[in-house]
PDB file of C-alpha atoms in Angstrom:
ATOM      1  CA  MET A   1      79.945  63.730  24.014  1.00 40.00           C
ATOM      2  CA  PRO A   2      76.314  63.492  25.129  1.00 43.00           C
ATOM      3  CA  GLY A   3      75.563  60.271  26.953  1.00 48.00           C
ATOM      4  CA  SER A   4      79.191  59.245  27.346  1.00 85.00           C
ATOM      5  CA  GLY A   5      80.764  58.552  30.710  1.00 93.00           C
ATOM      6  CA  PHE A   6      83.225  60.583  32.748  1.00 97.00           C
ATOM      7  CA  SER A   7      86.283  59.400  34.681  1.00 97.00           C
ATOM      8  CA  VAL A   8      87.923  61.151  37.652  1.00 98.00           C
ATOM      9  CA  LEU A   9      91.455  60.110  38.668  1.00 98.00           C
ATOM     10  CA  PHE A  10      92.955  61.163  42.031  1.00 98.00           C
ATOM     11  CA  VAL A  11      96.753  61.077  42.312  1.00 98.00           C
ATOM     12  CA  CYS A  12      99.049  61.133  45.336  1.00 98.00           C
ATOM     13  CA  THR A  13     102.344  59.409  46.131  1.00 98.00           C
ATOM     14  CA  GLY A  14     101.746  55.966  47.651  1.00 98.00           C
ATOM     15  CA  ASN A  15      98.013  55.679  46.826  1.00 98.00           C
ATOM     16  CA  ILE A  16      97.223  54.401  50.314  1.00 98.00           C
ATOM     17  CA  CYS A  17      96.259  57.613  52.155  1.00 98.00           C
ATOM     18  CA  ARG A  18      95.216  60.822  50.365  1.00 98.00           C
ATOM     19  CA  SER A  19      94.142  59.697  46.899  1.00 98.00           C
ATOM     20  CA  ALA A  20      92.679  56.499  48.344  1.00 98.00           C
ATOM     21  CA  MET A  21      90.542  58.525  50.742  1.00 98.00           C
ATOM     22  CA  ALA A  22      89.494  60.938  47.995  1.00 98.00           C
ATOM     23  CA  GLU A  23      88.480  58.054  45.708  1.00 98.00           C
ATOM     24  CA  ARG A  24      86.395  56.291  48.315  1.00 98.00           C
ATOM     25  CA  LEU A  25      84.693  59.452  49.634  1.00 98.00           C
ATOM     26  CA  LEU A  26      83.733  60.752  46.201  1.00 97.00           C
ATOM     27  CA  THR A  27      82.588  57.258  45.241  1.00 96.00           C
ATOM     28  CA  ALA A  28      80.332  57.162  48.308  1.00 96.00           C
ATOM     29  CA  ARG A  29      78.829  60.515  47.387  1.00 95.00           C
ATOM     30  CA  ILE A  30      78.211  59.461  43.776  1.00 92.00           C
ATOM     31  CA  GLY A  31      77.176  55.864  44.405  1.00 84.00           C
ATOM     32  CA  ASP A  32      78.875  52.603  45.244  1.00 47.00           C
ATOM     33  CA  SER A  33      79.194  51.464  41.632  1.00 44.00           C
ATOM     34  CA  ALA A  34      81.497  54.380  40.769  1.00 48.00           C
ATOM     35  CA  SER A  35      84.806  53.048  42.100  1.00 51.00           C
ATOM     36  CA  GLY A  36      87.531  51.559  39.992  1.00 49.00           C
ATOM     37  CA  ARG A  37      85.777  50.726  36.715  1.00 47.00           C
ATOM     38  CA  ARG A  38      86.034  52.368  33.302  1.00 51.00           C
ATOM     39  CA  ALA A  39      83.385  54.999  32.637  1.00 50.00           C
ATOM     40  CA  GLY A  40      80.603  53.407  30.667  1.00 50.00           C
ATOM     41  CA  GLU A  41      77.713  55.060  28.911  1.00 56.00           C
ATOM     42  CA  GLY A  42      76.308  57.745  31.203  1.00 74.00           C
ATOM     43  CA  GLU A  43      78.420  56.774  34.224  1.00 92.00           C
ATOM     44  CA  VAL A  44      80.860  58.663  36.419  1.00 95.00           C
ATOM     45  CA  VAL A  45      83.781  56.511  37.536  1.00 96.00           C
ATOM     46  CA  VAL A  46      86.276  57.408  40.271  1.00 97.00           C
ATOM     47  CA  ARG A  47      89.770  55.909  40.480  1.00 98.00           C
ATOM     48  CA  SER A  48      93.102  56.718  42.104  1.00 98.00           C
ATOM     49  CA  ALA A  49      96.792  56.000  41.607  1.00 98.00           C
ATOM     50  CA  GLY A  50     100.165  56.852  43.080  1.00 98.00           C
ATOM     51  CA  THR A  51     103.279  58.354  41.540  1.00 98.00           C
ATOM     52  CA  ARG A  52     105.268  55.887  43.673  1.00 97.00           C
ATOM     53  CA  ALA A  53     102.439  53.568  44.638  1.00 97.00           C
ATOM     54  CA  VAL A  54     102.728  50.803  47.163  1.00 95.00           C
ATOM     55  CA  VAL A  55     101.230  48.556  44.506  1.00 97.00           C
ATOM     56  CA  GLY A  56      98.803  45.922  45.758  1.00 96.00           C
ATOM     57  CA  ARG A  57      98.617  47.321  49.285  1.00 97.00           C
ATOM     58  CA  SER A  58      95.351  48.153  51.011  1.00 97.00           C
ATOM     59  CA  MET A  59      94.515  51.576  52.385  1.00 98.00           C
ATOM     60  CA  SER A  60      96.637  52.622  55.385  1.00 98.00           C
ATOM     61  CA  SER A  61      95.313  51.617  58.792  1.00 97.00           C
ATOM     62  CA  GLN A  62      95.178  55.263  59.900  1.00 98.00           C
ATOM     63  CA  THR A  63      93.220  56.328  56.801  1.00 98.00           C
ATOM     64  CA  ARG A  64      90.587  53.577  57.001  1.00 98.00           C
ATOM     65  CA  PRO A  65      88.698  54.877  60.088  1.00 98.00           C
ATOM     66  CA  ARG A  66      88.665  58.408  58.674  1.00 98.00           C
ATOM     67  CA  VAL A  67      87.201  57.166  55.400  1.00 98.00           C
ATOM     68  CA  ARG A  68      84.468  55.369  57.367  1.00 98.00           C
ATOM     69  CA  ALA A  69      83.849  58.431  59.572  1.00 98.00           C
ATOM     70  CA  PHE A  70      83.054  60.517  56.497  1.00 97.00           C
ATOM     71  CA  GLY A  71      80.814  57.932  54.848  1.00 96.00           C
ATOM     72  CA  GLY A  72      83.217  55.987  52.620  1.00 97.00           C
ATOM     73  CA  ASP A  73      84.087  52.302  52.440  1.00 97.00           C
ATOM     74  CA  PRO A  74      87.805  51.442  52.633  1.00 98.00           C
ATOM     75  CA  ASP A  75      87.267  47.692  52.153  1.00 97.00           C
ATOM     76  CA  GLY A  76      88.726  46.106  49.049  1.00 97.00           C
ATOM     77  CA  PHE A  77      90.895  49.087  48.133  1.00 98.00           C
ATOM     78  CA  VAL A  78      94.170  48.179  46.357  1.00 98.00           C
ATOM     79  CA  ALA A  79      96.902  50.702  45.519  1.00 98.00           C
ATOM     80  CA  THR A  80      97.881  51.122  41.869  1.00 98.00           C
ATOM     81  CA  GLN A  81     100.723  52.839  40.051  1.00 98.00           C
ATOM     82  CA  LEU A  82     100.083  55.949  37.961  1.00 98.00           C
ATOM     83  CA  THR A  83     100.670  55.183  34.274  1.00 98.00           C
ATOM     84  CA  GLU A  84     100.305  56.962  30.962  1.00 97.00           C
ATOM     85  CA  SER A  85      97.290  54.784  30.211  1.00 97.00           C
ATOM     86  CA  SER A  86      95.558  55.625  33.506  1.00 97.00           C
ATOM     87  CA  ILE A  87      96.040  59.327  32.764  1.00 98.00           C
ATOM     88  CA  ALA A  88      94.815  58.923  29.178  1.00 97.00           C
ATOM     89  CA  ALA A  89      91.677  57.153  30.432  1.00 96.00           C
ATOM     90  CA  ALA A  90      90.806  60.029  32.799  1.00 98.00           C
ATOM     91  CA  ASP A  91      88.631  62.993  31.840  1.00 98.00           C
ATOM     92  CA  LEU A  92      89.753  64.859  34.986  1.00 98.00           C
ATOM     93  CA  VAL A  93      92.964  64.311  36.971  1.00 98.00           C
ATOM     94  CA  LEU A  94      93.149  65.704  40.508  1.00 98.00           C
ATOM     95  CA  GLY A  95      96.507  65.654  42.277  1.00 98.00           C
ATOM     96  CA  LEU A  96      96.761  66.083  46.013  1.00 98.00           C
ATOM     97  CA  THR A  97      99.753  68.428  45.596  1.00 98.00           C
ATOM     98  CA  GLN A  98     101.266  70.535  42.839  1.00 97.00           C
ATOM     99  CA  ASP A  99     104.080  67.987  42.630  1.00 97.00           C
ATOM    100  CA  HIS A 100     101.549  65.304  41.724  1.00 98.00           C
ATOM    101  CA  THR A 101     100.055  67.429  38.942  1.00 97.00           C
ATOM    102  CA  THR A 102     103.573  68.112  37.645  1.00 97.00           C
ATOM    103  CA  ARG A 103     104.287  64.370  37.558  1.00 98.00           C
ATOM    104  CA  VAL A 104     101.026  63.718  35.730  1.00 98.00           C
ATOM    105  CA  THR A 105     101.852  66.236  33.005  1.00 97.00           C
ATOM    106  CA  ALA A 106     105.436  64.938  32.763  1.00 97.00           C
ATOM    107  CA  LEU A 107     104.029  61.503  31.918  1.00 97.00           C
ATOM    108  CA  ASP A 108     101.333  62.912  29.611  1.00 97.00           C
ATOM    109  CA  PRO A 109     101.837  66.568  28.581  1.00 97.00           C
ATOM    110  CA  GLY A 110      98.490  66.483  26.787  1.00 96.00           C
ATOM    111  CA  ALA A 111      96.745  66.066  30.154  1.00 97.00           C
ATOM    112  CA  PHE A 112      97.674  69.573  31.348  1.00 97.00           C
ATOM    113  CA  SER A 113      94.321  71.157  30.524  1.00 96.00           C
ATOM    114  CA  ARG A 114      92.398  68.583  32.570  1.00 97.00           C
ATOM    115  CA  THR A 115      94.829  68.302  35.505  1.00 98.00           C
ATOM    116  CA  PHE A 116      94.427  70.310  38.724  1.00 98.00           C
ATOM    117  CA  THR A 117      95.062  69.890  42.417  1.00 98.00           C
ATOM    118  CA  LEU A 118      91.940  68.767  44.260  1.00 98.00           C
ATOM    119  CA  ARG A 119      91.678  71.991  46.255  1.00 98.00           C
ATOM    120  CA  GLU A 120      92.392  74.151  43.197  1.00 97.00           C
ATOM    121  CA  PHE A 121      89.582  72.451  41.265  1.00 98.00           C
ATOM    122  CA  ALA A 122      87.220  72.775  44.245  1.00 97.00           C
ATOM    123  CA  ARG A 123      87.935  76.529  44.392  1.00 96.00           C
ATOM    124  CA  ALA A 124      87.187  76.844  40.678  1.00 96.00           C
ATOM    125  CA  VAL A 125      83.809  75.102  40.880  1.00 97.00           C
ATOM    126  CA  GLU A 126      82.603  76.154  44.340  1.00 95.00           C
ATOM    127  CA  GLY A 127      79.153  77.622  44.013  1.00 92.00           C
ATOM    128  CA  PHE A 128      78.639  76.011  40.597  1.00 92.00           C
ATOM    129  CA  ALA A 129      78.684  72.329  41.552  1.00 90.00           C
ATOM    130  CA  GLU A 130      74.959  71.857  42.030  1.00 90.00           C
ATOM    131  CA  GLY A 131      73.238  69.064  40.193  1.00 90.00           C
ATOM    132  CA  ASP A 132      73.442  65.309  40.180  1.00 93.00           C
ATOM    133  CA  PRO A 133      77.036  64.172  40.856  1.00 94.00           C
ATOM    134  CA  ARG A 134      76.241  61.010  38.862  1.00 94.00           C
ATOM    135  CA  ASP A 135      75.715  63.061  35.686  1.00 95.00           C
ATOM    136  CA  PRO A 136      78.749  63.043  33.354  1.00 96.00           C
ATOM    137  CA  ALA A 137      77.538  66.262  31.669  1.00 95.00           C
ATOM    138  CA  ARG A 138      77.766  68.057  35.012  1.00 96.00           C
ATOM    139  CA  TRP A 139      81.394  66.939  35.412  1.00 97.00           C
ATOM    140  CA  ARG A 140      82.239  68.122  31.900  1.00 97.00           C
ATOM    141  CA  GLU A 141      80.720  71.531  32.694  1.00 97.00           C
ATOM    142  CA  LEU A 142      82.679  71.771  35.953  1.00 97.00           C
ATOM    143  CA  THR A 143      85.913  70.826  34.186  1.00 98.00           C
ATOM    144  CA  ASP A 144      85.257  73.416  31.466  1.00 97.00           C
ATOM    145  CA  ARG A 145      84.654  76.030  34.184  1.00 97.00           C
ATOM    146  CA  ALA A 146      87.973  75.218  35.889  1.00 97.00           C
ATOM    147  CA  VAL A 147      89.862  75.250  32.564  1.00 97.00           C
ATOM    148  CA  ASP A 148      88.326  78.627  31.723  1.00 97.00           C
ATOM    149  CA  ALA A 149      89.172  80.045  35.165  1.00 96.00           C
ATOM    150  CA  ARG A 150      92.800  78.974  34.826  1.00 96.00           C
ATOM    151  CA  ARG A 151      93.027  80.229  31.233  1.00 96.00           C
ATOM    152  CA  HIS A 152      91.803  83.681  32.304  1.00 96.00           C
ATOM    153  CA  GLY A 153      94.048  83.956  35.382  1.00 95.00           C
ATOM    154  CA  ARG A 154      91.250  83.463  37.914  1.00 94.00           C
ATOM    155  CA  LEU A 155      92.794  80.319  39.379  1.00 93.00           C
ATOM    156  CA  PRO A 156      96.318  81.153  40.518  1.00 92.00           C
ATOM    157  CA  PRO A 157      98.096  78.341  42.362  1.00 86.00           C
ATOM    158  CA  ARG A 158      98.143  78.726  46.137  1.00 91.00           C
ATOM    159  CA  ALA A 159     100.504  77.198  48.686  1.00 87.00           C
ATOM    160  CA  ASP A 160      97.547  75.889  50.672  1.00 93.00           C
ATOM    161  CA  ASP A 161      96.325  73.851  47.704  1.00 96.00           C
ATOM    162  CA  ASP A 162      98.680  71.040  48.716  1.00 97.00           C
ATOM    163  CA  ILE A 163      97.454  68.385  51.144  1.00 98.00           C
ATOM    164  CA  ASP A 164     100.472  67.053  53.031  1.00 97.00           C
ATOM    165  CA  ASP A 165     101.273  63.357  53.122  1.00 97.00           C
ATOM    166  CA  PRO A 166     100.382  61.973  56.564  1.00 98.00           C
ATOM    167  CA  TYR A 167     102.029  58.585  55.996  1.00 96.00           C
ATOM    168  CA  GLY A 168     104.299  57.536  58.864  1.00 94.00           C
ATOM    169  CA  ARG A 169     103.130  60.433  61.012  1.00 97.00           C
ATOM    170  CA  PRO A 170     100.884  60.638  64.109  1.00 96.00           C
ATOM    171  CA  ASP A 171      97.094  60.521  63.972  1.00 96.00           C
ATOM    172  CA  GLU A 172      96.916  64.325  64.048  1.00 98.00           C
ATOM    173  CA  ALA A 173      98.442  64.418  60.549  1.00 98.00           C
ATOM    174  CA  PHE A 174      95.657  62.135  59.297  1.00 98.00           C
ATOM    175  CA  ASP A 175      93.067  64.343  60.981  1.00 98.00           C
ATOM    176  CA  GLU A 176      94.590  67.349  59.187  1.00 98.00           C
ATOM    177  CA  MET A 177      94.503  65.463  55.879  1.00 98.00           C
ATOM    178  CA  ALA A 178      90.792  64.789  56.369  1.00 98.00           C
ATOM    179  CA  ARG A 179      90.121  68.380  57.457  1.00 98.00           C
ATOM    180  CA  ARG A 180      91.600  69.672  54.186  1.00 97.00           C
ATOM    181  CA  LEU A 181      90.412  66.907  51.850  1.00 98.00           C
ATOM    182  CA  VAL A 182      86.782  66.266  52.857  1.00 98.00           C
ATOM    183  CA  PRO A 183      85.401  69.788  52.218  1.00 97.00           C
ATOM    184  CA  ALA A 184      86.881  69.727  48.704  1.00 97.00           C
ATOM    185  CA  ILE A 185      85.265  66.350  47.999  1.00 98.00           C
ATOM    186  CA  ASP A 186      81.947  67.680  49.298  1.00 96.00           C
ATOM    187  CA  ILE A 187      82.190  70.665  46.939  1.00 96.00           C
ATOM    188  CA  LEU A 188      82.805  68.328  43.989  1.00 97.00           C
ATOM    189  CA  ALA A 189      79.787  66.272  45.009  1.00 95.00           C
ATOM    190  CA  GLY A 190      77.606  69.380  45.356  1.00 92.00           C
ATOM    191  CA  GLN A 191      77.185  68.878  49.105  1.00 83.00           C
ATOM    192  CA  ARG A 192      77.743  70.998  52.174  1.00 65.00           C
ATOM    193  CA  ALA A 193      81.162  70.455  53.744  1.00 56.00           C
ATOM    194  CA  THR A 194      81.206  67.778  56.462  1.00 56.00           C
ATOM    195  CA  ALA A 195      84.713  68.309  57.897  1.00 53.00           C
TER     196      ALA A 195
END
């Protein structure tokens, strides 16, 4: 739909570490107005949710400094629960593990074609993600490319697509989360990896 907006939804478990970080980093790379709203005419909107969200909670204290270190703003973030309506409102759903994508499609089987893990989607579009990350048409083209790659067997799932949950673990687990998450976000934004 020319001129229409595009909505990206990140999904993890509690929505206070991985998907929260992904939302805020991609938002920073697109522009501050992208976070949390519905996609309006010509806008790209980035949101996140959890399959077992700690609803109403802010981003974890160990995630916040890592979001800032990579150019995002953790302030004002509030965890939300994944729902059928949040999936239906998304043009692209990116889980942080295969389990998250499975849960998304269990809630909304019709979302399968537009649901990937973050790292799987980044693999599919790497080298093709140039252009303005604020352009909804670009996101539709990238999504079509990933769908086509999966349809033709060029996007087999890989064990290293999953980004482990660092919650309740030492700082090194949060560093590893960032090391695996940030380059994928940079690919989506058409930037060189910063992690």
